[in-house]
C-alpha positions as MATLAB code, in Angstrom:
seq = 'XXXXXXXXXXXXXXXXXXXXXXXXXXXXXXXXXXXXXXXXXXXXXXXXXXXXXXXXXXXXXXXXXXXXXXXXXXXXXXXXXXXXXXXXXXXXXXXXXXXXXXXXXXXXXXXXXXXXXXXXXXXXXXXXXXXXXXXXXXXXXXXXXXXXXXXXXXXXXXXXXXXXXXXXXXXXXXXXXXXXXXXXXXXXXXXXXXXXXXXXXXXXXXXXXXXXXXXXXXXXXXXXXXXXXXXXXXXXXXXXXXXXXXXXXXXXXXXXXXXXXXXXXXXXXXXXXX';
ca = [
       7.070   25.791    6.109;
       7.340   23.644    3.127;
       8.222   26.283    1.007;
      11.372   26.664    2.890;
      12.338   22.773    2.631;
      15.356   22.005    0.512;
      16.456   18.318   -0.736;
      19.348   17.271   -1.566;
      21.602   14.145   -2.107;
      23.403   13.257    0.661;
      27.322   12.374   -0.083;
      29.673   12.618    2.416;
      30.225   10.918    5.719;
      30.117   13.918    7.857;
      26.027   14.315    6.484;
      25.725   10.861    6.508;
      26.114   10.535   10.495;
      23.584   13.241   11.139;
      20.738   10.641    8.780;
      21.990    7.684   10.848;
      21.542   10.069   14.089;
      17.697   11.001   12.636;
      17.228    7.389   11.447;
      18.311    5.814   14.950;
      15.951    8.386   17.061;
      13.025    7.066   14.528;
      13.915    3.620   14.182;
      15.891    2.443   17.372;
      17.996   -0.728   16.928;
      16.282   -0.985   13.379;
      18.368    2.003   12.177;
      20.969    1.028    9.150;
      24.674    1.987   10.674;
      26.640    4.650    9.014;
      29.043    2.888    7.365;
      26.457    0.486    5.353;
      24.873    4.030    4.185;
      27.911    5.527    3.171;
      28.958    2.154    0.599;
      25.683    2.259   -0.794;
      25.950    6.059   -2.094;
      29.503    5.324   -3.097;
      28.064    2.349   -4.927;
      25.035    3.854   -7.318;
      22.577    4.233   -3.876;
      20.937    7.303   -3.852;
      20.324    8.789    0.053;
      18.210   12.445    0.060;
      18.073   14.817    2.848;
      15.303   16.965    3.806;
      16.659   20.344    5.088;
      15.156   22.752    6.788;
      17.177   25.728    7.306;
      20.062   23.723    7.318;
      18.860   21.142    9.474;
      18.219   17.802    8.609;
      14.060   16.781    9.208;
      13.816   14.066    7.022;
      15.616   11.138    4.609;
      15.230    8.760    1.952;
      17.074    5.861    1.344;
      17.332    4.035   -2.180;
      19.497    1.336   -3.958;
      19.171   -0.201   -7.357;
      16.948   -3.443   -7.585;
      16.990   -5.976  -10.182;
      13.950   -8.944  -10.894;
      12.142  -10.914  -13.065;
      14.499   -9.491  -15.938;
      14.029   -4.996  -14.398;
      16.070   -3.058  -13.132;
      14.329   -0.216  -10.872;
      15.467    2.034   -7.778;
      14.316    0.273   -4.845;
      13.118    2.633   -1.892;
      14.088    1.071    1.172;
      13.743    3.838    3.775;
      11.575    6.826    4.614;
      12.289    8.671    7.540;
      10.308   12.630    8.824;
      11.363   13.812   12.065;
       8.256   13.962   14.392;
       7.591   17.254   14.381;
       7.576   17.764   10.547;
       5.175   14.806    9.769;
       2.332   14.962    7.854;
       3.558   18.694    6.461;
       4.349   16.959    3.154;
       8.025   16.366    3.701;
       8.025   12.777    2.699;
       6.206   14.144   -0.562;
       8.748   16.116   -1.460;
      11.048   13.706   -0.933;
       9.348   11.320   -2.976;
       9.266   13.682   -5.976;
      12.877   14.415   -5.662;
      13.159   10.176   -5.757;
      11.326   10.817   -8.807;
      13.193   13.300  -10.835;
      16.757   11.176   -9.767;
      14.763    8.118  -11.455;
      13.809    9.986  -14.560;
      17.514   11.536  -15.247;
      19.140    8.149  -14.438;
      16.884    6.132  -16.687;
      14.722    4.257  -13.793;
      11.213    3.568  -15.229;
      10.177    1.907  -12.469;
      10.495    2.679   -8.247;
       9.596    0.087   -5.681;
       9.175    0.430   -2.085;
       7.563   -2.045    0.671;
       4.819   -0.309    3.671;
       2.436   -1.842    6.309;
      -0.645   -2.163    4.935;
      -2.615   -1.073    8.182;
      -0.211    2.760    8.278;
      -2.671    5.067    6.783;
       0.047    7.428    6.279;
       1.826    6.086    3.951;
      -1.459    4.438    2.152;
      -2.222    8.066    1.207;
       1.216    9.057    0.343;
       1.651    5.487   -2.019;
      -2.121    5.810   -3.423;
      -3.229    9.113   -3.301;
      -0.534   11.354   -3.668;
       1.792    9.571   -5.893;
      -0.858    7.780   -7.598;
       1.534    3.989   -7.004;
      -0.688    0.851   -7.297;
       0.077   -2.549   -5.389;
      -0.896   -6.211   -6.304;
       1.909   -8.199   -3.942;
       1.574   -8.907   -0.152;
       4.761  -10.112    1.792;
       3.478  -11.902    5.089;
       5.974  -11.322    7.765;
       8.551  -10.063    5.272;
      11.113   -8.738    8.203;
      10.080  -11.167   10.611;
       9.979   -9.528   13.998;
      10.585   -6.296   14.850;
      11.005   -4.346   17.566;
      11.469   -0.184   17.215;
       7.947    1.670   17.742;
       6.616    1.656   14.047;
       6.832   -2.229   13.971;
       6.524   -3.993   17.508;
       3.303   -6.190   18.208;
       2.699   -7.317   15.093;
       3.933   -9.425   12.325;
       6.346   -7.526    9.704;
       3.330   -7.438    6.519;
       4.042   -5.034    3.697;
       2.570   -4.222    0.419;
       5.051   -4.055   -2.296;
       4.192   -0.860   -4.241;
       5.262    0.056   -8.295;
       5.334    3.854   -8.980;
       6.223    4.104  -12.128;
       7.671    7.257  -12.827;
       6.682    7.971  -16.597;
       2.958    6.417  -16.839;
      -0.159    6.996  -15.153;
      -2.435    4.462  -14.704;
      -4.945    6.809  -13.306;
      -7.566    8.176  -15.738;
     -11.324    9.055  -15.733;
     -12.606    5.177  -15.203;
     -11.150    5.516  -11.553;
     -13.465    8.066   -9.913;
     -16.360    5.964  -11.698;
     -15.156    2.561  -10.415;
     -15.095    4.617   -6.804;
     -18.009    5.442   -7.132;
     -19.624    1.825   -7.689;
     -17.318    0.225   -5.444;
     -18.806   -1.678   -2.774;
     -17.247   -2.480    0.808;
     -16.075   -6.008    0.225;
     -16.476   -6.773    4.380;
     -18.352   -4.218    6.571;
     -16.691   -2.443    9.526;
     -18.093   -1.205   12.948;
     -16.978    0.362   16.446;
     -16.139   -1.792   19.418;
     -17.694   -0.841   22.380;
     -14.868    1.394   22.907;
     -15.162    3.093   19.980;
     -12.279    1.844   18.047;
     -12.811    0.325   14.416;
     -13.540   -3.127   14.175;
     -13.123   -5.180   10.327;
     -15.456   -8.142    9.691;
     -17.213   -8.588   12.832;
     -19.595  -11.364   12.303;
     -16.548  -13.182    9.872;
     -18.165  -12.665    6.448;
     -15.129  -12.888    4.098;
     -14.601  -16.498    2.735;
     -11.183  -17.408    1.422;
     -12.848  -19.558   -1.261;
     -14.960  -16.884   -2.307;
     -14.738  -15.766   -5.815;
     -15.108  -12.235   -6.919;
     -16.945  -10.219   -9.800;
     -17.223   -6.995   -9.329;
     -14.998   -4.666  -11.077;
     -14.257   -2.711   -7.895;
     -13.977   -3.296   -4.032;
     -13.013   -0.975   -0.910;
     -11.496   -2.822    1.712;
     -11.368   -0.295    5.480;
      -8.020    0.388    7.437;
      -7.184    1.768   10.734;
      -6.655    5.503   10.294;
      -4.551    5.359   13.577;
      -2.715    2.193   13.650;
      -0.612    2.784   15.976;
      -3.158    4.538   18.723;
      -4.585    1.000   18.165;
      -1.604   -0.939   19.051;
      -1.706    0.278   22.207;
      -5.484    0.635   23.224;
      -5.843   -2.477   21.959;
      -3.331   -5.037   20.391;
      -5.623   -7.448   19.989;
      -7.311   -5.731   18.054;
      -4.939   -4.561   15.976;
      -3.798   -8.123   15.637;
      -6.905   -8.912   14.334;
      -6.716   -6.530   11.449;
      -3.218   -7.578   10.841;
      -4.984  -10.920   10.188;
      -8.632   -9.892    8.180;
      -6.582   -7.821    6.263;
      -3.876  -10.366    5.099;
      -5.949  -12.747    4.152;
      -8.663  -10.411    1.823;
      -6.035   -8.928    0.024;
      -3.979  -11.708   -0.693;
      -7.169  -13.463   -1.615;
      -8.355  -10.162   -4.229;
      -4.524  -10.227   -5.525;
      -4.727  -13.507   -6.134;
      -7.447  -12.952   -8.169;
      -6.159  -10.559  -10.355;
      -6.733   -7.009   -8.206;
      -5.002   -4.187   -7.460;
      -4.806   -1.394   -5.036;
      -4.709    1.825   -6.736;
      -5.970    4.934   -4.764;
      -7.175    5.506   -1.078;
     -10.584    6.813   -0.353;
     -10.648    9.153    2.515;
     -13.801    8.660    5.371;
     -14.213   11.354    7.779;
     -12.938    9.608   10.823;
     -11.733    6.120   12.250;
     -10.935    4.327    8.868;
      -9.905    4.723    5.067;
     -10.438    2.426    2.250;
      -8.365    0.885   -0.106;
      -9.587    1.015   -3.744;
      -8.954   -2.033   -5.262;
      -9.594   -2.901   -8.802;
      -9.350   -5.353  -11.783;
      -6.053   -5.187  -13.135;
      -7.286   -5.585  -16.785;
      -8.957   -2.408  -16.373;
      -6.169   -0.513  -15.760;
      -3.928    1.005  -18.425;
      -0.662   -0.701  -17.048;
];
């Protein structure tokens, strides 16, 4: 099927209502109107389309960002319709992000995810080989379309920078060594569980040169087995890796487990080639 995708830049409003139409069904009340799409591409924003056979599966929505003295394209929405997820369609999208960047003179793209969404962990840390060293703490505030609801707005801030790999031969080592900084477990109902017995200390400070820190591999199966639960990962979570970044780590690849969680790789900044 992939083979068969096509991306392109999306210009004009007719193509424009069909994304909105896609982003609404995936994103409810969240979805960004039509017209506020179509000023951003007429205004250096950069919108691609996924098509399949003509018809539109996917989109990604970009503007130019501009801190702390850079300028980078700032990726502010992913969309895959249903069906297609998983396939590699946001990939492809991502690379096509890429290759805009590069001929436009963008060193740098930045995008915000939920930490717990294993998805989009492996897509940021595995595929596209991104790192991450910010947390944002209820960045939207609440929110209320599917992805979103029940839980406070986190996100990682991710860098992918488009001409430099930080990845190199020290990585799989550091893997490797790493050790689980908290344990994990299964509830009596057989759903992952971080930190039972409340081992992580805020105040604690860290040595190793590599951790691994578990996530839900189904976040949102979680949600609604259990939102407490799931609440209490949104929590755990929060709180170790704004305590690791804090102390100089970084997330920079996922490490797949065979069921019910994946770990985040996180490692000492001044070991990375950045």
């Amino acid at each position: 099927m992939l083979e068969k995708v096509c991306i392109k830049n999306v210009i004009t409003a007719s193509e424009i209502v069909k994304v909105q139409h896609l982003n609404a069904e995936i994103w409810g009340s969240q979805a960004i109107p039509s017209h506020q799409l179509l000023a951003a591409v007429q205004n250096g924003g950069l919108l691609l389309g996924a098509y399949l056979e003509d018809r539109l599966i996917g989109f990604n929505y970009c503007f130019v960002g501009y801190q702390e003295g850079k300028m980078y394209l700032h990726s502010h929405m992913i969309g895959v319709e249903k069906t297609y997820r998983e396939q590699g369609v946001a990939e492809l999208l991502k690379h096509a992000q890429q290759e805009y960047a590069k001929e436009n003179g963008f060193q740098l793209v930045r995008w915000l995810f939920e930490p717990l969404e294993a998805r989009m962990a492996n897509l940021s840390f595995l595929k596209l080989n991104a790192i991450s060293y910010q947390y944002k703490s209820d960045y939207y505030g609440p929110l209320h379309d599917d992805f979103n609801d029940g839980l406070p707005s986190d996100r990682l801030a991710v860098e992918w920078w488009v001409e430099r790999n930080h990845v190199d031969d020290c990585l799989d080592e550091l893997e490797e060594s790493a050790e689980e900084i908290v344990p994990w477990s299964l509830t009596v109902d057989g759903l992952p569980m971080l930190d039972r017995d409340g081992e992580f200390q805020r105040d604690q400070v860290f040595m190793r040169d590599a951790y691994l820190l578990a996530i839900p591999q189904y976040l949102q199966k979680m949600k609604v087995e259990s939102p407490k639960l799931a609440e209490d990962w949104r929590y755990k979570v929060r709180t170790i890796l704004t305590t690791l970044f804090e102390q100089h780590y970084a997330i920079v690849r996922v490490k797949k487990h065979k069921e019910y969680v994946n770990f985040y790789l996180l490692v000492r900044r001044s070991l990375l080639a950045l």
